[in-house]
Coordinates of C-alpha atoms (C1' of nucleotides) in Angstrom, one line a residue:
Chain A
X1 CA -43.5 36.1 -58.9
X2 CA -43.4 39.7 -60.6
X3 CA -45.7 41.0 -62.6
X4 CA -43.4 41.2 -66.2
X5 CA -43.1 37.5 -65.4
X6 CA -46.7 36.2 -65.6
X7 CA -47.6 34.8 -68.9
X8 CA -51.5 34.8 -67.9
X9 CA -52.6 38.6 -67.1
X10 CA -54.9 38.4 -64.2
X11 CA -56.8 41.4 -64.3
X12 CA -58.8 40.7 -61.1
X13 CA -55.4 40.4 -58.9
X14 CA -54.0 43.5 -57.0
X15 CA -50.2 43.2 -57.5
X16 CA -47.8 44.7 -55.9
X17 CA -45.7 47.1 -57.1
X18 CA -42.5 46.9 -57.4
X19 CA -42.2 49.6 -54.6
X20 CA -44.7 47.8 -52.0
X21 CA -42.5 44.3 -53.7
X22 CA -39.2 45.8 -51.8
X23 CA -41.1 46.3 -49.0
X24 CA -43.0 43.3 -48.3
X25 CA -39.8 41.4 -49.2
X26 CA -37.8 43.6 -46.6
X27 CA -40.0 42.7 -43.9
X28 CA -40.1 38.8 -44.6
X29 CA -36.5 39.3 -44.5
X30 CA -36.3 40.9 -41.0
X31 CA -38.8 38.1 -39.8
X32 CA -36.5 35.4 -40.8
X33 CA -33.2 36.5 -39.8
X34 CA -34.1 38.8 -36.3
X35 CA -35.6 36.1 -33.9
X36 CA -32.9 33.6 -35.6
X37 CA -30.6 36.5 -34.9
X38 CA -31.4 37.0 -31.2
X39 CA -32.2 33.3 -30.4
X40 CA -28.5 32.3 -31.3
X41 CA -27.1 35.0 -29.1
X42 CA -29.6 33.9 -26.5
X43 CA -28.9 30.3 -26.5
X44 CA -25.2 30.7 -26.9
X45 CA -24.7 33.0 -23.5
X46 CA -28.0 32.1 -21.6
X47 CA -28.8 28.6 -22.6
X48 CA -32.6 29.7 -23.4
X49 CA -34.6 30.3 -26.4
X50 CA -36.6 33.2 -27.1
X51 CA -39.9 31.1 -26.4
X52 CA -38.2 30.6 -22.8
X53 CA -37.6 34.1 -22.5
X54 CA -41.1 35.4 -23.5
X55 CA -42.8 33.1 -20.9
X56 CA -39.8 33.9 -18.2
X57 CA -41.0 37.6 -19.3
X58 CA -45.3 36.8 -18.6
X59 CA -44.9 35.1 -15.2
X60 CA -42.3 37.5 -14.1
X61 CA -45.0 40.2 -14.2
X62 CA -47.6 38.4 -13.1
X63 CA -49.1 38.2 -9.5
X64 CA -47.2 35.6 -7.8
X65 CA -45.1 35.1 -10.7
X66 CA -47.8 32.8 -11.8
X67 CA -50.4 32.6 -14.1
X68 CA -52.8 29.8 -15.4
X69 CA -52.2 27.8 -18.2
X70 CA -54.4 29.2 -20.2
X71 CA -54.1 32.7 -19.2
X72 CA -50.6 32.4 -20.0
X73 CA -51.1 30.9 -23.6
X74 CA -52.9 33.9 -24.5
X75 CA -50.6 36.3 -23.3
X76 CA -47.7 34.7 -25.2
X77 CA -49.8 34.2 -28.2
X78 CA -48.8 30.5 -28.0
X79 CA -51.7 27.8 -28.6
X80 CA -52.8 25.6 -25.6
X81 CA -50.9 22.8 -26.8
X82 CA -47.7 24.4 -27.8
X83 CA -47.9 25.9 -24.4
X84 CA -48.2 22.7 -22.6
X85 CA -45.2 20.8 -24.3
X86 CA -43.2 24.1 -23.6
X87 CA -44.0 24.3 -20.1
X88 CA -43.1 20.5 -19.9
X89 CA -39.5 21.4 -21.1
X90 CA -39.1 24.3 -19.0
X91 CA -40.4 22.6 -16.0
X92 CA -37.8 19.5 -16.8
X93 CA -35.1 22.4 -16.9
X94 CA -36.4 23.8 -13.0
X95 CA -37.4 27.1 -14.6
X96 CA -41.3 26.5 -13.6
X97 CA -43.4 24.4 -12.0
X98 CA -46.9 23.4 -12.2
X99 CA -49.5 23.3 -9.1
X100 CA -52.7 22.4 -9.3
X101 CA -56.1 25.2 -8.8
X102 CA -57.7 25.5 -6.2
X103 CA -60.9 27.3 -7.5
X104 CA -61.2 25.5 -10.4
X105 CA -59.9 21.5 -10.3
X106 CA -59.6 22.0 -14.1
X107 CA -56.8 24.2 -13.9
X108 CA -53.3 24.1 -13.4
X109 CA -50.8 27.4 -12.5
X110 CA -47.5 28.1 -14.2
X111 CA -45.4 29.1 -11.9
X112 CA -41.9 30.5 -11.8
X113 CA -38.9 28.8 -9.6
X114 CA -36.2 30.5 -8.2
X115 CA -33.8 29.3 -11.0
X116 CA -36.4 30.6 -13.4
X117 CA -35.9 33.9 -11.9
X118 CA -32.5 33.9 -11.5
X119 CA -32.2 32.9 -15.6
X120 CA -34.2 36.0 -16.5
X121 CA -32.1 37.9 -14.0
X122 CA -29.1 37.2 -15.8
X123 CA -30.3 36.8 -19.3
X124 CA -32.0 39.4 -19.5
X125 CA -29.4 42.7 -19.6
X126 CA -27.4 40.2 -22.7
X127 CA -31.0 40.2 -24.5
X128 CA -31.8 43.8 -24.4
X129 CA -28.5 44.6 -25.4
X130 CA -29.1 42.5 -28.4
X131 CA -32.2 43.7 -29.0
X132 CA -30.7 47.0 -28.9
X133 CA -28.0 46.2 -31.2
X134 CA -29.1 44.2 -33.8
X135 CA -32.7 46.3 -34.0
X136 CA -33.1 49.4 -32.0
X137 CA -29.6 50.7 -32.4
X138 CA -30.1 50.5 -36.5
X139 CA -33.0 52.9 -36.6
X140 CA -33.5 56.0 -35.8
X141 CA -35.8 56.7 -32.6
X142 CA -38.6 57.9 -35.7
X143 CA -38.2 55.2 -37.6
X144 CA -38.1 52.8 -34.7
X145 CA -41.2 54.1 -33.5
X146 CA -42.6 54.1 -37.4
X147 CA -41.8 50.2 -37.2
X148 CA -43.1 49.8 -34.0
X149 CA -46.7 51.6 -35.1
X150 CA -47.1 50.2 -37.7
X151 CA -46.7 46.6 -36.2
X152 CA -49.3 47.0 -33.7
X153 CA -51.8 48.0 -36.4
X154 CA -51.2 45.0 -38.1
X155 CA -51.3 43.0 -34.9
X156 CA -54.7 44.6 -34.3
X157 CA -56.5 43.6 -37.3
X158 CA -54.8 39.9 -37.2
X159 CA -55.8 39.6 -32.9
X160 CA -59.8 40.9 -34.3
X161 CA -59.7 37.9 -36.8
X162 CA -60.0 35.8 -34.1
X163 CA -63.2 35.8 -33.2
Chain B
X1 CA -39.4 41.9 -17.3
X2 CA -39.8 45.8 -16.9
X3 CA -37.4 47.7 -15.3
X4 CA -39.4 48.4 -12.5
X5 CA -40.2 44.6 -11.3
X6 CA -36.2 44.4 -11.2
X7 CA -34.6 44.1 -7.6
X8 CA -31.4 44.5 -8.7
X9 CA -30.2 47.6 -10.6
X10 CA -28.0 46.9 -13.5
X11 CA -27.0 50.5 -14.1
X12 CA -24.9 49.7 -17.1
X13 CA -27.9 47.8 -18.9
X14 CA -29.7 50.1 -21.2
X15 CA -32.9 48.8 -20.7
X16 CA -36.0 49.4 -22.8
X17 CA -38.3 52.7 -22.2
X18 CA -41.9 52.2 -21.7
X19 CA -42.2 53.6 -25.2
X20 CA -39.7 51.1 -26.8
X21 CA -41.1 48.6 -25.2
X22 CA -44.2 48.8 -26.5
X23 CA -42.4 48.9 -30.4
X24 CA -40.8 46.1 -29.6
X25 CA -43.5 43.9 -28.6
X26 CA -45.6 45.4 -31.6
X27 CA -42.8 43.8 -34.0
X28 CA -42.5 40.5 -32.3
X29 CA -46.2 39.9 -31.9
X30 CA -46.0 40.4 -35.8
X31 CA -43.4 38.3 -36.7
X32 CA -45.5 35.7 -34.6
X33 CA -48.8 36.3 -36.3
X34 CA -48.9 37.7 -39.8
X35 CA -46.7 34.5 -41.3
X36 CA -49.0 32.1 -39.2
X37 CA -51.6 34.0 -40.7
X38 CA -50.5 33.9 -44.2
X39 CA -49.3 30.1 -44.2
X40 CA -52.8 28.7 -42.9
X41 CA -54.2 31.0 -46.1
X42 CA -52.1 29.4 -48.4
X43 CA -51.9 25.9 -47.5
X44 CA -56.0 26.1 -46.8
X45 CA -56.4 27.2 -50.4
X46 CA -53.4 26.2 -52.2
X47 CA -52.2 23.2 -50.0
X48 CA -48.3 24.4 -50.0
X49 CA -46.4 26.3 -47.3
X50 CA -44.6 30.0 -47.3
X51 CA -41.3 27.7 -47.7
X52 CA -42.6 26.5 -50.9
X53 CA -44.1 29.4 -52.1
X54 CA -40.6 31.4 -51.5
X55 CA -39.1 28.5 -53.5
X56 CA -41.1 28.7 -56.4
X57 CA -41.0 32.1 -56.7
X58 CA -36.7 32.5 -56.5
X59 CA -36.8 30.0 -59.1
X60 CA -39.7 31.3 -61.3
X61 CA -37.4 34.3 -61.4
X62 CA -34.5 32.6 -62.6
X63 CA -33.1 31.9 -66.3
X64 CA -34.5 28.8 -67.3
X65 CA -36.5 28.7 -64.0
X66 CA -33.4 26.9 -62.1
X67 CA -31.2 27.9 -59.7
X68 CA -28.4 26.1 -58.2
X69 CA -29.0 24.7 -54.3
X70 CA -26.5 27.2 -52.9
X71 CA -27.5 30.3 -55.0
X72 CA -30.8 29.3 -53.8
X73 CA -30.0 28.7 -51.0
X74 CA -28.8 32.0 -50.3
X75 CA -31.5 34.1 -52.4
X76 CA -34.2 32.4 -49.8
X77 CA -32.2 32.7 -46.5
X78 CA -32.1 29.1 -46.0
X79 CA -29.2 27.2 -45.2
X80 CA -27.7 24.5 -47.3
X81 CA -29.2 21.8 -45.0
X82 CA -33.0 23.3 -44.6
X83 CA -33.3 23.9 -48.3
X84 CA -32.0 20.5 -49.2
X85 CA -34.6 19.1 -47.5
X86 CA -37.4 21.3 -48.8
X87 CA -36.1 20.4 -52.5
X88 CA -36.9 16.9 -51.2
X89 CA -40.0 17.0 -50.1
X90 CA -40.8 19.1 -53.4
X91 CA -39.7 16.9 -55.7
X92 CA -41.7 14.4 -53.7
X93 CA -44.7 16.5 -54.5
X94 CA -43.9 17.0 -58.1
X95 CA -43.2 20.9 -57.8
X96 CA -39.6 20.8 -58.7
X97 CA -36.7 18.4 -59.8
X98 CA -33.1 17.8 -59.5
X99 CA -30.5 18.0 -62.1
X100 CA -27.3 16.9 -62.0
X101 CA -25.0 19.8 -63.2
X102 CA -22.6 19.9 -66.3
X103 CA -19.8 22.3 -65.4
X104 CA -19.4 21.2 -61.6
X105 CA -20.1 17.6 -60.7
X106 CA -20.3 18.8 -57.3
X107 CA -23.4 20.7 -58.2
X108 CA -26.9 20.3 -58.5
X109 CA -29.5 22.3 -59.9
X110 CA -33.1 23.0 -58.5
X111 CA -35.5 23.5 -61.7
X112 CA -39.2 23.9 -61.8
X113 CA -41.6 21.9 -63.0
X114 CA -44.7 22.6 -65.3
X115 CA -46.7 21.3 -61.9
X116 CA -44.6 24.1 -59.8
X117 CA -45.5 26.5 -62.3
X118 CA -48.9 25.9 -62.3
X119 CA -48.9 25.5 -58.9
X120 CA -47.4 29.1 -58.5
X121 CA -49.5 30.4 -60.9
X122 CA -52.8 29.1 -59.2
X123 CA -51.5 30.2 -55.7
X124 CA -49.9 33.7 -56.6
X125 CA -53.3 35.8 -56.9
X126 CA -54.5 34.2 -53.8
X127 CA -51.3 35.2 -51.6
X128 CA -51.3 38.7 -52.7
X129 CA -54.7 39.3 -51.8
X130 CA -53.7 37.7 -48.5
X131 CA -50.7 40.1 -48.1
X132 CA -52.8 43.0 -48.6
X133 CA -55.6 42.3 -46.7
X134 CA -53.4 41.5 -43.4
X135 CA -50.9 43.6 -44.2
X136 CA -50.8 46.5 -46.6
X137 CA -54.1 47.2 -46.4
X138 CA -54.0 47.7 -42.8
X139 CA -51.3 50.4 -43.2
X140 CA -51.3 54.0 -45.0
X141 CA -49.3 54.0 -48.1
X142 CA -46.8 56.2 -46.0
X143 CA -47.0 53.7 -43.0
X144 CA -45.9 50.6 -45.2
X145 CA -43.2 52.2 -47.0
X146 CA -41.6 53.4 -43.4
X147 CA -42.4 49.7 -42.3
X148 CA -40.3 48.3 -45.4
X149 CA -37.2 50.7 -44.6
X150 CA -36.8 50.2 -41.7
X151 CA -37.1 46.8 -42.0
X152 CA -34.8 46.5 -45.1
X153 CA -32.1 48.8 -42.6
X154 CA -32.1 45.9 -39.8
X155 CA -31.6 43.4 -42.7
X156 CA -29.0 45.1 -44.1
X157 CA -27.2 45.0 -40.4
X158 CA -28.1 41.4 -40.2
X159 CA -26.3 40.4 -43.8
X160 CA -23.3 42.2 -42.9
X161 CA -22.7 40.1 -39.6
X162 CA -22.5 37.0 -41.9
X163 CA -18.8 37.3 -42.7
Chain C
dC1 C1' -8.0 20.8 -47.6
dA2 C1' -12.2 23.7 -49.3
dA3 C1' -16.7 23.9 -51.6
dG4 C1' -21.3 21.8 -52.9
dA5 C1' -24.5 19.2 -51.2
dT6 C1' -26.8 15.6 -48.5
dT7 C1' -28.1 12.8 -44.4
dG8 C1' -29.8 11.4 -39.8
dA9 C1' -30.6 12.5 -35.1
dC10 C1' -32.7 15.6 -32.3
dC11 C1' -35.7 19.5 -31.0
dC12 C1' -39.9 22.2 -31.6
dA13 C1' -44.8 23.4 -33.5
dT14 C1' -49.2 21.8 -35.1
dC15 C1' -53.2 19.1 -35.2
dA16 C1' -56.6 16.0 -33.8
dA17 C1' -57.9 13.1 -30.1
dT18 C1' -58.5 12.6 -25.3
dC19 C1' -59.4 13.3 -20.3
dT20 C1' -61.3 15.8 -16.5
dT21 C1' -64.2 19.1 -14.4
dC22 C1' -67.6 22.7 -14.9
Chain D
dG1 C1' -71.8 19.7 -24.0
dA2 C1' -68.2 23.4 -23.2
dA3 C1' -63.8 24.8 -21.0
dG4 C1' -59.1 23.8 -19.2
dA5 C1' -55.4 21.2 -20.2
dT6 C1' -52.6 17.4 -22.0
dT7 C1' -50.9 13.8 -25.2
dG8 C1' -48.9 11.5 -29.3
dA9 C1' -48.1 11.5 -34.1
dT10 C1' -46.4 14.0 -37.8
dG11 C1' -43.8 17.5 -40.4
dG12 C1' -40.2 20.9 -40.6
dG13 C1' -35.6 23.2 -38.9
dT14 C1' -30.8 22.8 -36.9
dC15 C1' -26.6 20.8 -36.2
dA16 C1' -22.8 17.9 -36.8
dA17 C1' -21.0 14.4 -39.6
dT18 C1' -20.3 12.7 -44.2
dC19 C1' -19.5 12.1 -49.1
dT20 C1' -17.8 13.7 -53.5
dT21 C1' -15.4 16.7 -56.5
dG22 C1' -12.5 20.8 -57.2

DNA sequence: CAAGATTGACCCATCAATCTTC
DNA sequence: GAAGATTGATGGGTCAATCTTG
């Protein structure tokens, strides 16, 4: 809703201009269309989604190519649950398994198969080319790097909320 | 995966720097936090989504606040199918209404109601606070602006594969 | 046959409830 | 009771199929 349209003037109420209005909309733009973007490309050559990817990515640099549950849940900002269901899937596809803790009979480990490293393996050069292509290869290195700062302040302040 | 972990060198992959890495990951934690962040504000407060929101305010834009489900469609990056749905469950919920459409009986319009308006109305001050407390307020004046270009360049990119 | 729009089946995320172990 | 983890129900997105009108 713009400004010029409101029939009730909210004096209280910080809008945006119509400057910081191009902007905001720009980036809710990117955040629809990119992931949908690289996840078709992804699933179209690979046969994975982007959330197989990004927990492909955690255990593959982890110790062991493994990680607890948990552990792992916070590392792909994923909720416990979402986690669990995902890891259900992906174990059903042979790209992880689960074994139980030794240390702590509560716990469970992720942990990547062979297959799950041979999907990485192959999916991965596709995916950074995409990534390249469709965001990287747009920008200049300054304004990549802009993009990219400016991102991880924002991630920042939403990561302190969670307290 | 990092370059280094890799066993197998892929010399005509252009894999990521450290530095780009670190961009890159800085975006897509963003695209996965800030709209979770946002939605849970806005249906907490307001009880409707970011779907509905965007919906509202396309059509609180247009003449006679109504839009046609495939110019709608396209002004909120939905597909036919998705957005057909969302009219649904809006009209369920009283914000908007379908019209059959005069000069093509093929078509239907989207219109708003006086509940969607006042439900957009209510909900707009809210959101904007929300966006500038997560987001612009979190970034120089200088930072956001280079945060909307070079988002609006990748979405440019994006819209042009659609042909 | 193409365009506008919808439908239903399937897949994934969220939320609250639950179970086990600490 | 808190922490680690899972489960099932529900809501929303995607895809292919379908229907109607141009």
């Amino acid at each position: 809703m713009t400004r010029a349209t409101r029939t009730i003037p909210a004096q209280t109420t910080r809008w945006l201009s119509a400057d910081e209005q191009r902007h905001w909309r720009a980036f809710i733009s990117a955040v629809e269309l990119l992931p949908d973007r690289l996840q078709r490309d992804l699933v179209a050559e690979h046969g994975i989604t982007m959330a197989d990817y990004e927990i492909l990515v955690r255990l593959s640099e982890a110790e062991g190519r493994r990680l607890r549950m948990s552990e792992l849940a916070e590392r792909s900002l994923s909720s416990r649950s979402r986690l669990s269901h995902q890891i259900s899937r992906m174990e059903a596809a042979g790209l992880v398994r689960r074994e139980d803790c030794a240390e702590d009979r509560r716990g469970q480990w992720a942990v990547m198969t062979a297959q799950g490293w041979a999907a990485i393996e192959t999916a991965a050069p596709d995916h950074v080319e995409s990534v390249r292509a469709h965001l990287v290869d747009q920008l200049t290195p300054a304004e990549f790097a802009a993009l990219g700062r400016a991102c991880a302040k924002v991630v920042d302040h939403l990561q302190s909320l969670e307290d």
